[in-house]
CSV table of C-alpha atoms in Angstrom, one decimal:
chain,number,residue,atom,x,y,z
B,1,MET,CA,-2.3,-4.4,14.1
B,2,GLY,CA,0.6,-4.6,12.9
B,3,ASP,CA,3.3,-6.6,14.2
B,4,PRO,CA,2.8,-5.8,17.6
B,5,ALA,CA,5.9,-5.1,18.8
B,6,GLY,CA,6.7,-1.6,15.8
B,7,ILE,CA,5.0,1.0,15.6
B,8,GLY,CA,2.4,0.0,14.3
B,9,PRO,CA,0.0,0.8,17.9
B,10,GLU,CA,1.1,4.2,18.5
B,11,ILE,CA,0.5,5.7,14.9
B,12,ILE,CA,-2.8,3.8,15.1
B,13,ALA,CA,-3.5,5.4,18.3
B,14,ALA,CA,-2.0,8.9,17.8
B,15,ALA,CA,-3.9,9.0,14.1
B,16,TRP,CA,-7.2,8.1,16.4
B,17,ALA,CA,-6.3,10.9,18.9
B,18,ARG,CA,-5.8,13.7,16.1
B,19,ARG,CA,-9.8,12.3,14.1
B,20,ASP,CA,-11.4,15.2,13.9
B,21,ALA,CA,-8.3,17.2,12.6
B,22,GLU,CA,-7.6,15.2,10.4
B,23,THR,CA,-11.5,14.9,9.3
B,24,LEU,CA,-10.2,10.5,9.0
B,25,ALA,CA,-13.2,8.3,8.6
B,26,PRO,CA,-14.5,6.3,11.6
B,27,PHE,CA,-12.1,3.2,11.8
B,28,PHE,CA,-11.7,0.1,13.9
B,29,VAL,CA,-8.6,-2.2,14.9
B,30,VAL,CA,-8.6,-6.0,14.9
B,31,GLY,CA,-7.6,-7.1,18.0
B,32,GLY,CA,-4.8,-5.8,20.4
B,33,ALA,CA,-7.3,-4.1,22.4
B,34,GLY,CA,-3.9,-3.3,25.4
B,35,VAL,CA,-1.1,-3.2,23.1
B,36,VAL,CA,-2.7,-0.2,21.5
B,37,ALA,CA,-3.9,1.6,25.1
B,38,ALA,CA,-0.1,0.8,26.1
B,39,ALA,CA,1.6,2.1,23.1
B,40,ALA,CA,-0.9,5.5,23.9
B,41,GLN,CA,0.8,5.4,27.5
B,42,SER,CA,4.3,5.6,25.5
B,43,LEU,CA,3.1,8.8,24.2
B,44,GLY,CA,1.8,10.3,26.9
B,45,THR,CA,-1.6,10.2,26.5
B,46,SER,CA,-4.1,7.6,27.8
B,47,LEU,CA,-6.1,6.2,24.6
B,48,PRO,CA,-9.8,5.5,25.5
B,49,VAL,CA,-10.8,1.9,23.8
B,50,GLU,CA,-13.9,0.1,23.6
B,51,ARG,CA,-14.4,-3.4,22.5
B,52,ILE,CA,-16.7,-3.7,19.7
B,53,THR,CA,-18.4,-7.3,19.2
B,54,ASN,CA,-19.4,-6.1,16.2
B,55,PRO,CA,-17.8,-3.2,13.3
B,56,SER,CA,-21.3,-2.3,12.8
B,57,GLN,CA,-20.8,-0.3,16.2
B,58,ALA,CA,-17.6,1.1,15.2
B,59,ALA,CA,-18.8,4.2,13.8
B,60,GLN,CA,-21.1,4.6,17.1
B,61,VAL,CA,-18.1,4.2,19.4
B,62,PHE,CA,-15.1,6.2,16.8
B,63,GLY,CA,-15.7,9.9,19.0
B,64,ARG,CA,-15.1,8.5,22.4
B,65,ALA,CA,-12.9,5.9,21.8
B,66,LEU,CA,-11.0,4.0,20.1
B,67,PRO,CA,-12.7,0.7,18.7
B,68,VAL,CA,-11.5,-2.6,19.2
B,69,LEU,CA,-12.9,-5.9,17.6
B,70,GLY,CA,-12.3,-9.4,19.4
B,71,LEU,CA,-10.0,-10.3,22.6
B,72,GLU,CA,-6.8,-11.2,21.1
B,73,ASP,CA,-4.0,-9.3,22.5
B,74,GLU,CA,-0.6,-9.7,23.5
B,75,PRO,CA,1.8,-7.6,25.7
B,76,TYR,CA,3.3,-4.7,25.1
B,77,ARG,CA,6.9,-5.2,24.1
B,78,PRO,CA,8.2,-2.3,22.1
B,79,GLY,CA,10.9,-3.1,19.9
B,80,GLU,CA,11.2,-6.7,20.8
B,81,PRO,CA,9.1,-8.5,18.1
B,82,THR,CA,8.2,-12.8,19.6
B,83,GLU,CA,6.2,-15.2,17.5
B,84,ASN,CA,3.5,-14.4,20.0
B,85,GLY,CA,3.1,-11.5,18.5
B,86,ALA,CA,2.9,-12.6,14.7
B,87,ARG,CA,0.9,-14.6,15.6
B,88,LEU,CA,-1.6,-11.6,17.2
B,89,ALA,CA,-0.6,-10.0,13.7
B,90,LEU,CA,-1.0,-12.2,11.6
B,91,HIS,CA,-4.7,-12.6,13.4
B,92,SER,CA,-5.3,-9.3,12.9
B,93,LEU,CA,-4.7,-9.3,8.7
B,94,GLU,CA,-6.4,-12.2,8.0
B,95,ARG,CA,-9.4,-11.4,10.5
B,96,ALA,CA,-9.2,-7.9,8.8
B,97,THR,CA,-9.4,-9.1,5.5
B,98,GLN,CA,-12.2,-11.6,5.5
B,99,LEU,CA,-14.0,-8.4,6.8
B,100,ALA,CA,-13.5,-6.5,4.0
B,101,LEU,CA,-14.4,-8.9,2.0
B,102,GLU,CA,-17.9,-9.5,3.5
B,103,GLY,CA,-18.2,-6.0,3.3
B,104,GLU,CA,-18.3,-5.5,7.4
B,105,ALA,CA,-15.2,-2.9,6.3
B,106,GLY,CA,-15.3,-0.3,3.6
B,107,ALA,CA,-11.7,-0.9,3.1
B,108,LEU,CA,-8.5,-2.2,4.6
B,109,VAL,CA,-5.8,-0.3,6.2
B,110,THR,CA,-2.8,-2.7,7.3
B,111,ALA,CA,0.1,-1.1,9.8
B,112,PRO,CA,3.4,-2.4,9.2
B,113,ILE,CA,4.5,-6.2,9.2
B,114,ALA,CA,7.6,-7.0,9.3
B,115,LYS,CA,7.2,-11.0,6.8
B,116,SER,CA,10.6,-12.5,8.6
B,117,GLU,CA,8.7,-12.8,11.6
B,118,LEU,CA,5.6,-13.8,10.0
B,119,ALA,CA,6.8,-16.4,8.5
B,120,LYS,CA,7.8,-18.2,11.5
B,121,VAL,CA,4.4,-18.4,12.3
B,122,GLY,CA,3.3,-19.5,8.3
B,123,PHE,CA,3.2,-16.7,6.7
B,124,ASP,CA,4.0,-18.0,3.1
B,125,HIS,CA,3.6,-15.1,0.8
B,126,PRO,CA,7.0,-12.6,-0.1
B,127,GLY,CA,4.7,-10.1,0.7
B,128,GLN,CA,1.4,-8.3,1.4
B,129,THR,CA,0.6,-7.5,-2.0
B,130,GLU,CA,1.1,-11.0,-2.4
B,131,PHE,CA,-0.9,-12.0,0.4
B,132,PHE,CA,-4.1,-9.9,-0.5
B,133,ALA,CA,-3.9,-11.5,-4.2
B,134,SER,CA,-4.5,-15.1,-2.4
B,135,ALA,CA,-6.9,-13.8,-0.2
B,136,CYS,CA,-8.9,-12.6,-2.8
B,137,SER,CA,-8.3,-15.4,-5.4
B,138,LEU,CA,-6.8,-13.3,-7.5
B,139,ASP,CA,-3.8,-14.1,-9.7
B,140,GLN,CA,-0.5,-12.6,-8.2
B,141,GLN,CA,-0.8,-10.9,-11.7
B,142,ASP,CA,-3.7,-9.4,-10.9
B,143,ALA,CA,-3.4,-7.9,-7.7
B,144,VAL,CA,-0.6,-4.3,-8.3
B,145,MET,CA,1.2,-1.9,-5.6
B,146,MET,CA,0.4,1.1,-6.2
B,147,LEU,CA,2.8,3.5,-3.4
B,148,ALA,CA,0.6,7.4,-3.8
B,149,GLY,CA,1.9,10.6,-2.1
B,150,PRO,CA,1.2,14.6,-2.4
B,151,SER,CA,3.2,14.7,-5.3
B,152,LEU,CA,3.7,11.7,-6.5
B,153,ARG,CA,2.0,8.2,-7.6
B,154,ALA,CA,4.5,4.9,-8.7
B,155,VAL,CA,3.5,1.0,-9.6
B,156,PRO,CA,6.7,-1.4,-9.5
B,157,LEU,CA,5.9,-3.5,-12.8
B,158,THR,CA,7.6,-6.1,-10.4
B,159,VAL,CA,7.7,-6.0,-7.1
B,160,HIS,CA,9.5,-8.6,-4.4
B,161,CYS,CA,12.3,-10.1,-6.3
B,162,ALA,CA,16.0,-9.9,-6.8
B,163,LEU,CA,17.4,-7.2,-9.2
B,164,ALA,CA,19.0,-9.7,-11.4
B,165,GLU,CA,15.9,-11.4,-12.1
B,166,VAL,CA,13.9,-8.5,-12.9
B,167,PRO,CA,14.7,-8.9,-16.7
B,168,GLY,CA,13.5,-12.6,-17.2
B,169,ARG,CA,10.1,-11.4,-15.4
B,170,LEU,CA,9.0,-8.5,-18.1
B,171,SER,CA,6.8,-9.5,-20.3
B,172,VAL,CA,4.8,-7.1,-23.0
B,173,ASP,CA,1.4,-8.8,-22.0
B,174,LEU,CA,2.3,-8.0,-18.1
B,175,ILE,CA,3.2,-5.0,-18.9
B,176,CYS,CA,0.0,-4.0,-20.3
B,177,HIS,CA,-2.4,-5.9,-18.3
B,178,ARG,CA,-0.9,-4.1,-14.8
B,179,ALA,CA,-1.3,-0.6,-16.8
B,180,ARG,CA,-4.7,-1.8,-17.4
B,181,ILE,CA,-5.3,-3.1,-13.8
B,182,VAL,CA,-4.1,0.7,-13.1
B,183,ALA,CA,-5.7,2.9,-15.1
B,184,GLN,CA,-9.4,1.5,-14.1
B,185,ALA,CA,-7.8,1.9,-10.8
B,186,LEU,CA,-7.2,5.5,-11.5
B,187,GLN,CA,-10.6,6.3,-13.0
B,188,ARG,CA,-12.4,4.1,-10.1
B,189,ASP,CA,-10.9,4.7,-6.8
B,190,PHE,CA,-9.3,8.3,-7.7
B,191,GLY,CA,-11.7,9.5,-10.5
B,192,LEU,CA,-9.2,10.6,-12.9
B,193,GLU,CA,-11.3,9.8,-16.3
B,194,ARG,CA,-8.7,9.7,-18.4
B,195,PRO,CA,-5.1,8.8,-16.8
B,196,ARG,CA,-2.0,9.0,-18.3
B,197,LEU,CA,0.3,6.6,-17.7
B,198,ALA,CA,4.3,7.7,-17.9
B,199,VAL,CA,6.5,4.4,-18.8
B,200,CYS,CA,9.3,3.9,-17.5
B,201,GLY,CA,13.0,2.2,-19.3
B,202,LEU,CA,14.4,-0.3,-17.8
B,203,ASN,CA,18.3,0.9,-18.6
B,204,PRO,CA,20.2,3.8,-18.3
B,205,HIS,CA,19.2,6.0,-20.5
B,206,ALA,CA,16.0,4.1,-21.5
B,207,GLY,CA,18.6,2.0,-23.4
B,208,GLU,CA,19.6,5.0,-25.3
B,209,ASP,CA,18.9,3.0,-28.9
B,210,GLY,CA,20.4,-0.3,-27.2
B,211,ARG,CA,23.2,0.8,-26.3
B,212,PHE,CA,23.3,-0.2,-23.0
B,213,GLY,CA,20.6,-3.2,-23.4
B,214,ASP,CA,18.2,-3.5,-25.6
B,215,GLU,CA,14.6,-4.7,-23.4
B,216,GLU,CA,13.3,-1.0,-24.0
B,217,GLN,CA,13.5,-2.3,-27.7
B,218,ARG,CA,11.8,-5.9,-27.3
B,219,ILE,CA,8.9,-5.7,-24.4
B,220,ILE,CA,8.7,-1.9,-23.3
B,221,GLY,CA,8.5,-0.6,-26.3
B,222,PRO,CA,5.9,-2.2,-28.3
B,223,ALA,CA,4.0,-2.4,-24.4
B,224,ILE,CA,3.2,1.1,-25.1
B,225,GLU,CA,2.1,0.7,-28.3
B,226,ALA,CA,0.3,-2.3,-27.8
B,227,LEU,CA,-1.6,0.1,-24.8
B,228,ARG,CA,-1.7,2.6,-26.9
B,229,GLU,CA,-4.1,1.7,-30.3
B,230,LYS,CA,-6.7,-0.2,-26.9
B,231,GLY,CA,-6.9,3.5,-26.4
B,232,TYR,CA,-5.0,4.3,-23.4
B,233,ASP,CA,-2.9,7.4,-22.5
B,234,VAL,CA,1.0,5.9,-22.4
B,235,SER,CA,4.2,7.7,-23.0
B,236,GLY,CA,7.8,6.1,-22.7
B,237,PRO,CA,9.7,4.5,-22.5
B,238,HIS,CA,11.5,7.4,-20.1
B,239,PRO,CA,15.1,7.6,-18.6
B,240,GLY,CA,14.6,6.8,-15.1
B,241,ASP,CA,17.2,9.5,-14.0
B,242,ALA,CA,14.3,12.1,-15.6
B,243,LEU,CA,11.4,11.1,-15.2
B,244,PHE,CA,10.9,12.3,-11.4
B,245,THR,CA,11.6,15.7,-12.1
B,246,PRO,CA,9.2,18.9,-10.6
B,247,ARG,CA,8.4,19.4,-14.7
B,248,ALA,CA,7.7,16.1,-16.1
B,249,ARG,CA,6.1,15.1,-12.8
B,250,ALA,CA,3.3,17.7,-13.9
B,251,THR,CA,2.9,15.6,-17.1
B,252,PHE,CA,1.5,12.0,-16.4
B,253,ASP,CA,-0.6,10.6,-13.4
B,254,VAL,CA,1.0,7.3,-12.0
B,255,ALA,CA,4.6,6.5,-12.9
B,256,LEU,CA,5.0,2.8,-14.0
B,257,ALA,CA,8.0,1.6,-12.9
B,258,MET,CA,10.6,-1.8,-13.7
B,259,TYR,CA,11.5,-2.6,-10.5
B,260,HIS,CA,11.1,-1.9,-7.0
B,261,ASP,CA,13.3,0.7,-6.2
B,262,GLN,CA,13.8,2.4,-9.5
B,263,ALA,CA,9.3,3.4,-7.8
B,264,LEU,CA,10.0,3.7,-4.1
B,265,ILE,CA,13.2,5.4,-3.7
B,266,PRO,CA,11.3,9.0,-5.4
B,267,LEU,CA,8.6,8.3,-3.7
B,268,LYS,CA,9.9,7.8,-0.8
B,269,ALA,CA,12.4,10.9,-0.9
B,270,LEU,CA,9.7,13.0,-1.8
B,271,ASP,CA,6.7,12.2,0.4
B,272,PHE,CA,8.6,9.9,3.4
B,273,ASP,CA,6.2,10.5,6.0
B,274,GLU,CA,3.0,11.1,3.6
B,275,GLY,CA,3.5,8.1,1.5
B,276,VAL,CA,0.6,4.8,1.2
B,277,ASN,CA,0.8,1.9,0.0
B,278,MET,CA,-1.8,0.3,-2.0
B,279,THR,CA,-2.8,-2.7,-4.2
B,280,LEU,CA,-4.8,-2.0,-6.9
B,281,GLY,CA,-6.9,-4.7,-8.6
B,282,LEU,CA,-8.7,-6.7,-5.1
B,283,PRO,CA,-12.2,-6.5,-4.6
B,284,ILE,CA,-11.6,-4.2,-2.2
B,285,VAL,CA,-9.8,-1.2,-1.0
B,286,ARG,CA,-6.5,-2.1,0.9
B,287,THR,CA,-4.1,0.8,1.6
B,288,SER,CA,-0.9,1.0,4.0
B,289,PRO,CA,1.4,3.5,5.6
B,290,ASP,CA,4.6,3.0,2.7
B,291,HIS,CA,7.4,2.4,5.7
B,292,GLY,CA,8.1,-0.9,8.0
B,293,THR,CA,7.7,-1.7,11.5
B,294,ALA,CA,10.8,0.1,13.0
B,295,PHE,CA,11.2,-1.5,15.7
B,296,ASP,CA,14.7,0.7,16.5
B,297,ILE,CA,12.2,3.4,17.7
B,298,ALA,CA,9.3,1.7,18.5
B,299,GLY,CA,7.8,2.9,22.3
B,300,LYS,CA,10.2,5.7,21.8
B,301,ALA,CA,7.4,8.9,20.9
B,302,ILE,CA,9.3,9.7,18.0
B,303,ALA,CA,7.5,8.1,14.7
B,304,ASP,CA,5.3,10.3,13.2
B,305,PRO,CA,1.1,9.3,12.2
B,306,GLY,CA,2.4,11.1,8.7
B,307,ALA,CA,1.8,8.5,6.7
B,308,MET,CA,-1.2,6.1,9.0
B,309,ILE,CA,-3.6,9.0,8.5
B,310,ALA,CA,-2.9,9.4,5.6
B,311,ALA,CA,-3.7,5.9,4.8
B,312,LEU,CA,-6.8,5.7,6.7
B,313,ARG,CA,-7.8,10.0,4.8
B,314,MET,CA,-6.9,7.9,0.9
B,315,ALA,CA,-8.4,4.7,2.4
B,316,GLY,CA,-12.0,6.8,3.4
B,317,GLU,CA,-11.3,8.8,0.5
B,318,MET,CA,-10.9,5.6,-2.2
B,319,ALA,CA,-13.7,3.8,-0.6
B,320,GLN,CA,-16.7,6.8,-1.2
B,321,ARG,CA,-15.7,6.8,-4.8
B,322,ARG,CA,-15.5,3.6,-5.6
B,323,ALA,CA,-18.9,3.3,-3.8
B,324,ARG,CA,-19.9,6.5,-6.1
B,325,HIS,CA,-18.6,5.1,-10.0
B,326,ASP,CA,-20.0,1.5,-8.9
């Protein structure tokens, strides 16, 4: 569901309305039947909603109505986040994750949340990536964020931390560990037999032989060599300002960036309306539109559902590939 005061409910409704045109796999929403129906009305459409009591009913209902599991609901107040709305968002997140872990759903797609609002009702994780690691009983290092769009896949090796902390968090072990998770996920969930990984430098010009910092020489370069020795197709360290040009993007399948904005700025610049955030390394498939709650435009019928549609489509495709691979 995401935060019911954000654009999540309306882009869910818009995605269901375009289910046939976009050839989306059947999906259902956890909680918030009234919220989604009211959000659809704000778009000027009437959305048929049908409550289900078991996920197995979703496929039968999907053609005629949006299936919603559970009775939890809230009044629809777009742009006005509340603690009760945050509780609905947290319940939806936890319940949907449990259903995916139990195999009741083939994949999990999360609408945008407001972490500051969730923190008021007991959510103590920096972000959803860390939440999923905990929910799946994994070490934090085992859950890897990847952003994907038609033009680019990018992974931030450090995520929710201050920029000043990044150099201290980087290590050969961290880069190697997360690169292996990424490579395995690209094989399992994307069908790439030998994925090509391009690794960014941390400093301008990738350090320029130590003139602008030595992390490339001390950490990033040795990690790349260690990965190559294990048989991975890895290049770098590449200057971050040159790696995302059209010519450079044709040479790799995923870019491994050293920090959050180094990965997300090019992805959002290239594929904002079709960008998908996903968590690799989990026992479940999880995707999300790569944008926030957008409280300022919620309920105004101007939110673009493209990223939600892309997240739903990618979740279905990843689940199918994973099933074939396994």
